[in-house]
Amino acid sequence: MENSSQSLFMKIEDLKKEVRMLKEENTKTKRNLMWKVRKLEKEKIVNDNDKIRLEREAKSLRAEVDRFRHPPLILATVTEILDNNRLAVKSSTGPHFVINYSNFVGDKLIEPGARVALNQQNFGVVEVLHSEKDPAVSGMEVDEKPSVSYSTIGGLEDQIVEVKETVELPLKKPELFKRVGIEPPKGVLLYGPPGTGKTLLAKAVANETNATFIKIVASEFVKKYIGEGARLVRGVFELAKEKAPSIIFIDEIDAVAAKRLKSSTSGDREVQRTLMQLLAELDGFESRGDIGIVAATNRPDILDPALLRPGRFDRFIEVPAPNEDGRREILKIHTKNMSLDEDVDLDFLASLTDSVSGADLKAICTEAGMFAIREERENITVSDFMDAIDKIMGVEHEEEFRKEAGVMFG
Ligand SMILES: Nc1ncnc2c1ncn2[C@@H]1O[C@H](COP(=O)(O)OP(=O)(O)OP(=O)(O)O)[C@@H](O)[C@H]1O
């Protein structure tokens, strides 16, 4: 009797143990499954974002292709209205023409002095253009008081010193140069990979010298109308004089200043004319200490040497991708107002982001913040940063791959 009750007790204990084990296993499986679901959800968010980004990119590339399909138009000024159907115009490339026109080109009035765009083949009036000097129309960005200061730029201490000497000093203390009897540098060329802080440097000088910041992307000079580029260059310098003290920042200068090619399509000739106008403005312009010129490029190797002669852009400052210390500084700047978990270690994050630009580091911080917002958390964790690094650096590699594929197939 005693024996059978003992064996019953043992059996019950065994069964209890089995139930406990099953329970434990169950919780483990449940935890594993939850972890997998969370991972899949994160992957889905990343994929959805990628999809949106790629769709946006495809749309803008399609628009770009459409733009290239349309041949450039010739810019001309109406000099006389001859009769109901004919106009005398002076084209921006020099010659005068008598052309036919119809009254149906938009609702703008055609009158002497109006600027018109002509088709290259039959010289028909395609469009009557804006005639005012409107910075928005010409693609200029004008900022009377940029808020960027040197303290918001990370890892570029040496470059800041050089910019202070070459751009800031002539604006702040032109008398120093006069006293010593040397010409202050006219133009400074910043070169380096995209997103490393070239625009930031130019904005910081403008802020430091209370100057108006005038930015123009050089590809805008030669985008639309033949003859428009040279006019825009003149416009930028005129505006800079009006708003002096000012800093003219010409981004992507290689778009108008690449070494001369042998081919001469109308587009190439337009680029040439724009470059000539830019050189003429630089030569004719007395650096009286109230206008600083800063240009930027990712491709210093293809620049026309004419642009780099003394008295033009004769100072070069390299703005490289940040090293590990630089990356830590940049991360510190961009996380300054973020609520970080205590275990977020910027040194560690800097060590993980080799060859990443300042712009990408900013994107990593924003993305990490977005991961926290999506999960309705206030604090940003190490894991948010890891996910953001994965995402941004993944995109980087994808872009590299696309670029390489473009070279192979394009
Ligand atoms: N050194 C840096 N320190 C802090 N932030 C930076 C730095 N470099 C880039 N960034 C961030 O990236 C953004 C883009 O940088 P910026 O426009 O200055 O790059 P860029 O070198 O002019 O690029 P591009 O050649 O593409 O014109 C800045 O607004 C800033 O938020």
PDB file of N, CA and C in Angstrom, residues 320-366:
ATOM      1  N   PRO A 320      37.243  67.116 -46.226  1.00  0.00           N
ATOM      2  CA  PRO A 320      37.124  65.667 -46.413  1.00  0.00           C
ATOM      3  C   PRO A 320      35.985  65.063 -45.591  1.00  0.00           C
ATOM      4  N   ALA A 321      35.724  63.781 -45.821  1.00  0.00           N
ATOM      5  CA  ALA A 321      34.752  63.074 -44.976  1.00  0.00           C
ATOM      6  C   ALA A 321      35.353  63.026 -43.568  1.00  0.00           C
ATOM      7  N   PRO A 322      34.520  63.091 -42.530  1.00  0.00           N
ATOM      8  CA  PRO A 322      35.062  63.178 -41.168  1.00  0.00           C
ATOM      9  C   PRO A 322      35.764  61.896 -40.716  1.00  0.00           C
ATOM     10  N   ASN A 323      36.838  62.051 -39.912  1.00  0.00           N
ATOM     11  CA  ASN A 323      37.458  60.864 -39.291  1.00  0.00           C
ATOM     12  C   ASN A 323      36.667  60.541 -38.016  1.00  0.00           C
ATOM     13  N   GLU A 324      37.175  59.560 -37.231  1.00  0.00           N
ATOM     14  CA  GLU A 324      36.374  59.099 -36.083  1.00  0.00           C
ATOM     15  C   GLU A 324      36.106  60.234 -35.080  1.00  0.00           C
ATOM     16  N   ASP A 325      37.139  61.056 -34.815  1.00  0.00           N
ATOM     17  CA  ASP A 325      36.940  62.171 -33.872  1.00  0.00           C
ATOM     18  C   ASP A 325      35.899  63.142 -34.421  1.00  0.00           C
ATOM     19  N   GLY A 326      36.023  63.432 -35.732  1.00  0.00           N
ATOM     20  CA  GLY A 326      35.083  64.342 -36.383  1.00  0.00           C
ATOM     21  C   GLY A 326      33.667  63.794 -36.286  1.00  0.00           C
ATOM     22  N   ARG A 327      33.537  62.487 -36.504  1.00  0.00           N
ATOM     23  CA  ARG A 327      32.190  61.891 -36.477  1.00  0.00           C
ATOM     24  C   ARG A 327      31.587  62.010 -35.084  1.00  0.00           C
ATOM     25  N   ARG A 328      32.444  61.840 -34.045  1.00  0.00           N
ATOM     26  CA  ARG A 328      31.933  61.970 -32.671  1.00  0.00           C
ATOM     27  C   ARG A 328      31.434  63.403 -32.437  1.00  0.00           C
ATOM     28  N   GLU A 329      32.228  64.383 -32.925  1.00  0.00           N
ATOM     29  CA  GLU A 329      31.837  65.793 -32.757  1.00  0.00           C
ATOM     30  C   GLU A 329      30.507  66.074 -33.447  1.00  0.00           C
ATOM     31  N   ILE A 330      30.386  65.558 -34.695  1.00  0.00           N
ATOM     32  CA  ILE A 330      29.157  65.817 -35.466  1.00  0.00           C
ATOM     33  C   ILE A 330      27.958  65.162 -34.783  1.00  0.00           C
ATOM     34  N   LEU A 331      28.174  63.918 -34.273  1.00  0.00           N
ATOM     35  CA  LEU A 331      27.074  63.235 -33.571  1.00  0.00           C
ATOM     36  C   LEU A 331      26.677  64.030 -32.320  1.00  0.00           C
ATOM     37  N   LYS A 332      27.694  64.594 -31.649  1.00  0.00           N
ATOM     38  CA  LYS A 332      27.414  65.372 -30.434  1.00  0.00           C
ATOM     39  C   LYS A 332      26.526  66.574 -30.800  1.00  0.00           C
ATOM     40  N   ILE A 333      26.878  67.237 -31.927  1.00  0.00           N
ATOM     41  CA  ILE A 333      26.104  68.421 -32.350  1.00  0.00           C
ATOM     42  C   ILE A 333      24.657  68.048 -32.661  1.00  0.00           C
ATOM     43  N   HIS A 334      24.490  66.958 -33.401  1.00  0.00           N
ATOM     44  CA  HIS A 334      23.127  66.637 -33.843  1.00  0.00           C
ATOM     45  C   HIS A 334      22.285  65.917 -32.793  1.00  0.00           C
ATOM     46  N   THR A 335      22.938  65.430 -31.681  1.00  0.00           N
ATOM     47  CA  THR A 335      22.131  64.779 -30.641  1.00  0.00           C
ATOM     48  C   THR A 335      21.938  65.722 -29.449  1.00  0.00           C
ATOM     49  N   LYS A 336      22.451  66.952 -29.607  1.00  0.00           N
ATOM     50  CA  LYS A 336      22.446  67.897 -28.480  1.00  0.00           C
ATOM     51  C   LYS A 336      21.053  68.047 -27.857  1.00  0.00           C
ATOM     52  N   ASN A 337      20.038  68.138 -28.690  1.00  0.00           N
ATOM     53  CA  ASN A 337      18.690  68.346 -28.144  1.00  0.00           C
ATOM     54  C   ASN A 337      17.861  67.066 -28.097  1.00  0.00           C
ATOM     55  N   MET A 338      18.506  65.904 -28.273  1.00  0.00           N
ATOM     56  CA  MET A 338      17.728  64.659 -28.272  1.00  0.00           C
ATOM     57  C   MET A 338      17.781  64.029 -26.874  1.00  0.00           C
ATOM     58  N   SER A 339      16.691  63.354 -26.453  1.00  0.00           N
ATOM     59  CA  SER A 339      16.770  62.691 -25.147  1.00  0.00           C
ATOM     60  C   SER A 339      17.279  61.270 -25.347  1.00  0.00           C
ATOM     61  N   LEU A 340      18.554  61.103 -25.031  1.00  0.00           N
ATOM     62  CA  LEU A 340      19.215  59.819 -25.256  1.00  0.00           C
ATOM     63  C   LEU A 340      19.186  58.960 -23.996  1.00  0.00           C
ATOM     64  N   ASP A 341      19.057  57.648 -24.173  1.00  0.00           N
ATOM     65  CA  ASP A 341      19.224  56.710 -23.055  1.00  0.00           C
ATOM     66  C   ASP A 341      20.642  56.842 -22.530  1.00  0.00           C
ATOM     67  N   GLU A 342      20.851  56.542 -21.233  1.00  0.00           N
ATOM     68  CA  GLU A 342      22.207  56.759 -20.691  1.00  0.00           C
ATOM     69  C   GLU A 342      23.241  55.870 -21.352  1.00  0.00           C
ATOM     70  N   ASP A 343      22.799  54.691 -21.827  1.00  0.00           N
ATOM     71  CA  ASP A 343      23.825  53.798 -22.392  1.00  0.00           C
ATOM     72  C   ASP A 343      24.171  54.108 -23.856  1.00  0.00           C
ATOM     73  N   VAL A 344      23.641  55.202 -24.425  1.00  0.00           N
ATOM     74  CA  VAL A 344      24.034  55.567 -25.793  1.00  0.00           C
ATOM     75  C   VAL A 344      25.437  56.174 -25.729  1.00  0.00           C
ATOM     76  N   ASP A 345      26.387  55.505 -26.405  1.00  0.00           N
ATOM     77  CA  ASP A 345      27.776  55.935 -26.320  1.00  0.00           C
ATOM     78  C   ASP A 345      28.217  56.475 -27.693  1.00  0.00           C
ATOM     79  N   LEU A 346      28.409  57.810 -27.766  1.00  0.00           N
ATOM     80  CA  LEU A 346      28.715  58.422 -29.070  1.00  0.00           C
ATOM     81  C   LEU A 346      30.060  57.950 -29.617  1.00  0.00           C
ATOM     82  N   ASP A 347      31.027  57.636 -28.709  1.00  0.00           N
ATOM     83  CA  ASP A 347      32.327  57.111 -29.162  1.00  0.00           C
ATOM     84  C   ASP A 347      32.120  55.827 -29.951  1.00  0.00           C
ATOM     85  N   PHE A 348      31.262  54.964 -29.380  1.00  0.00           N
ATOM     86  CA  PHE A 348      31.009  53.672 -30.012  1.00  0.00           C
ATOM     87  C   PHE A 348      30.330  53.871 -31.378  1.00  0.00           C
ATOM     88  N   LEU A 349      29.332  54.802 -31.406  1.00  0.00           N
ATOM     89  CA  LEU A 349      28.618  55.042 -32.670  1.00  0.00           C
ATOM     90  C   LEU A 349      29.578  55.613 -33.718  1.00  0.00           C
ATOM     91  N   ALA A 350      30.508  56.484 -33.266  1.00  0.00           N
ATOM     92  CA  ALA A 350      31.471  57.065 -34.215  1.00  0.00           C
ATOM     93  C   ALA A 350      32.355  55.964 -34.791  1.00  0.00           C
ATOM     94  N   SER A 351      32.685  54.961 -33.958  1.00  0.00           N
ATOM     95  CA  SER A 351      33.574  53.901 -34.449  1.00  0.00           C
ATOM     96  C   SER A 351      32.860  52.994 -35.457  1.00  0.00           C
ATOM     97  N   LEU A 352      31.517  53.005 -35.407  1.00  0.00           N
ATOM     98  CA  LEU A 352      30.766  52.116 -36.319  1.00  0.00           C
ATOM     99  C   LEU A 352      30.471  52.759 -37.670  1.00  0.00           C
ATOM    100  N   THR A 353      30.728  54.078 -37.768  1.00  0.00           N
ATOM    101  CA  THR A 353      30.236  54.789 -38.955  1.00  0.00           C
ATOM    102  C   THR A 353      31.378  55.244 -39.872  1.00  0.00           C
ATOM    103  N   ASP A 354      32.294  54.344 -40.083  1.00  0.00           N
ATOM    104  CA  ASP A 354      33.452  54.646 -40.923  1.00  0.00           C
ATOM    105  C   ASP A 354      33.006  55.128 -42.312  1.00  0.00           C
ATOM    106  N   SER A 355      33.657  56.156 -42.823  1.00  0.00           N
ATOM    107  CA  SER A 355      33.436  56.722 -44.165  1.00  0.00           C
ATOM    108  C   SER A 355      32.031  57.287 -44.413  1.00  0.00           C
ATOM    109  N   VAL A 356      31.363  57.642 -43.314  1.00  0.00           N
ATOM    110  CA  VAL A 356      30.024  58.238 -43.438  1.00  0.00           C
ATOM    111  C   VAL A 356      30.166  59.766 -43.390  1.00  0.00           C
ATOM    112  N   SER A 357      29.366  60.503 -44.189  1.00  0.00           N
ATOM    113  CA  SER A 357      29.505  61.973 -44.225  1.00  0.00           C
ATOM    114  C   SER A 357      28.725  62.629 -43.080  1.00  0.00           C
ATOM    115  N   GLY A 358      28.951  63.933 -42.902  1.00  0.00           N
ATOM    116  CA  GLY A 358      28.231  64.679 -41.875  1.00  0.00           C
ATOM    117  C   GLY A 358      26.727  64.648 -42.127  1.00  0.00           C
ATOM    118  N   ALA A 359      26.352  64.761 -43.419  1.00  0.00           N
ATOM    119  CA  ALA A 359      24.925  64.761 -43.754  1.00  0.00           C
ATOM    120  C   ALA A 359      24.307  63.407 -43.377  1.00  0.00           C
ATOM    121  N   ASP A 360      25.069  62.308 -43.600  1.00  0.00           N
ATOM    122  CA  ASP A 360      24.549  60.984 -43.235  1.00  0.00           C
ATOM    123  C   ASP A 360      24.431  60.827 -41.725  1.00  0.00           C
ATOM    124  N   LEU A 361      25.402  61.405 -40.988  1.00  0.00           N
ATOM    125  CA  LEU A 361      25.343  61.291 -39.525  1.00  0.00           C
ATOM    126  C   LEU A 361      24.105  62.009 -39.003  1.00  0.00           C
ATOM    127  N   LYS A 362      23.804  63.152 -39.647  1.00  0.00           N
ATOM    128  CA  LYS A 362      22.591  63.868 -39.244  1.00  0.00           C
ATOM    129  C   LYS A 362      21.365  62.992 -39.539  1.00  0.00           C
ATOM    130  N   ALA A 363      21.380  62.350 -40.723  1.00  0.00           N
ATOM    131  CA  ALA A 363      20.246  61.496 -41.096  1.00  0.00           C
ATOM    132  C   ALA A 363      20.122  60.324 -40.113  1.00  0.00           C
ATOM    133  N   ILE A 364      21.267  59.784 -39.642  1.00  0.00           N
ATOM    134  CA  ILE A 364      21.225  58.669 -38.675  1.00  0.00           C
ATOM    135  C   ILE A 364      20.547  59.121 -37.376  1.00  0.00           C
ATOM    136  N   CYS A 365      20.889  60.332 -36.906  1.00  0.00           N
ATOM    137  CA  CYS A 365      20.287  60.836 -35.663  1.00  0.00           C
ATOM    138  C   CYS A 365      18.777  61.007 -35.834  1.00  0.00           C
ATOM    139  N   THR A 366      18.385  61.622 -36.987  1.00  0.00           N
ATOM    140  CA  THR A 366      16.949  61.845 -37.217  1.00  0.00           C
ATOM    141  C   THR A 366      16.219  60.505 -37.287  1.00  0.00           C
TER     142      THR A 366
END
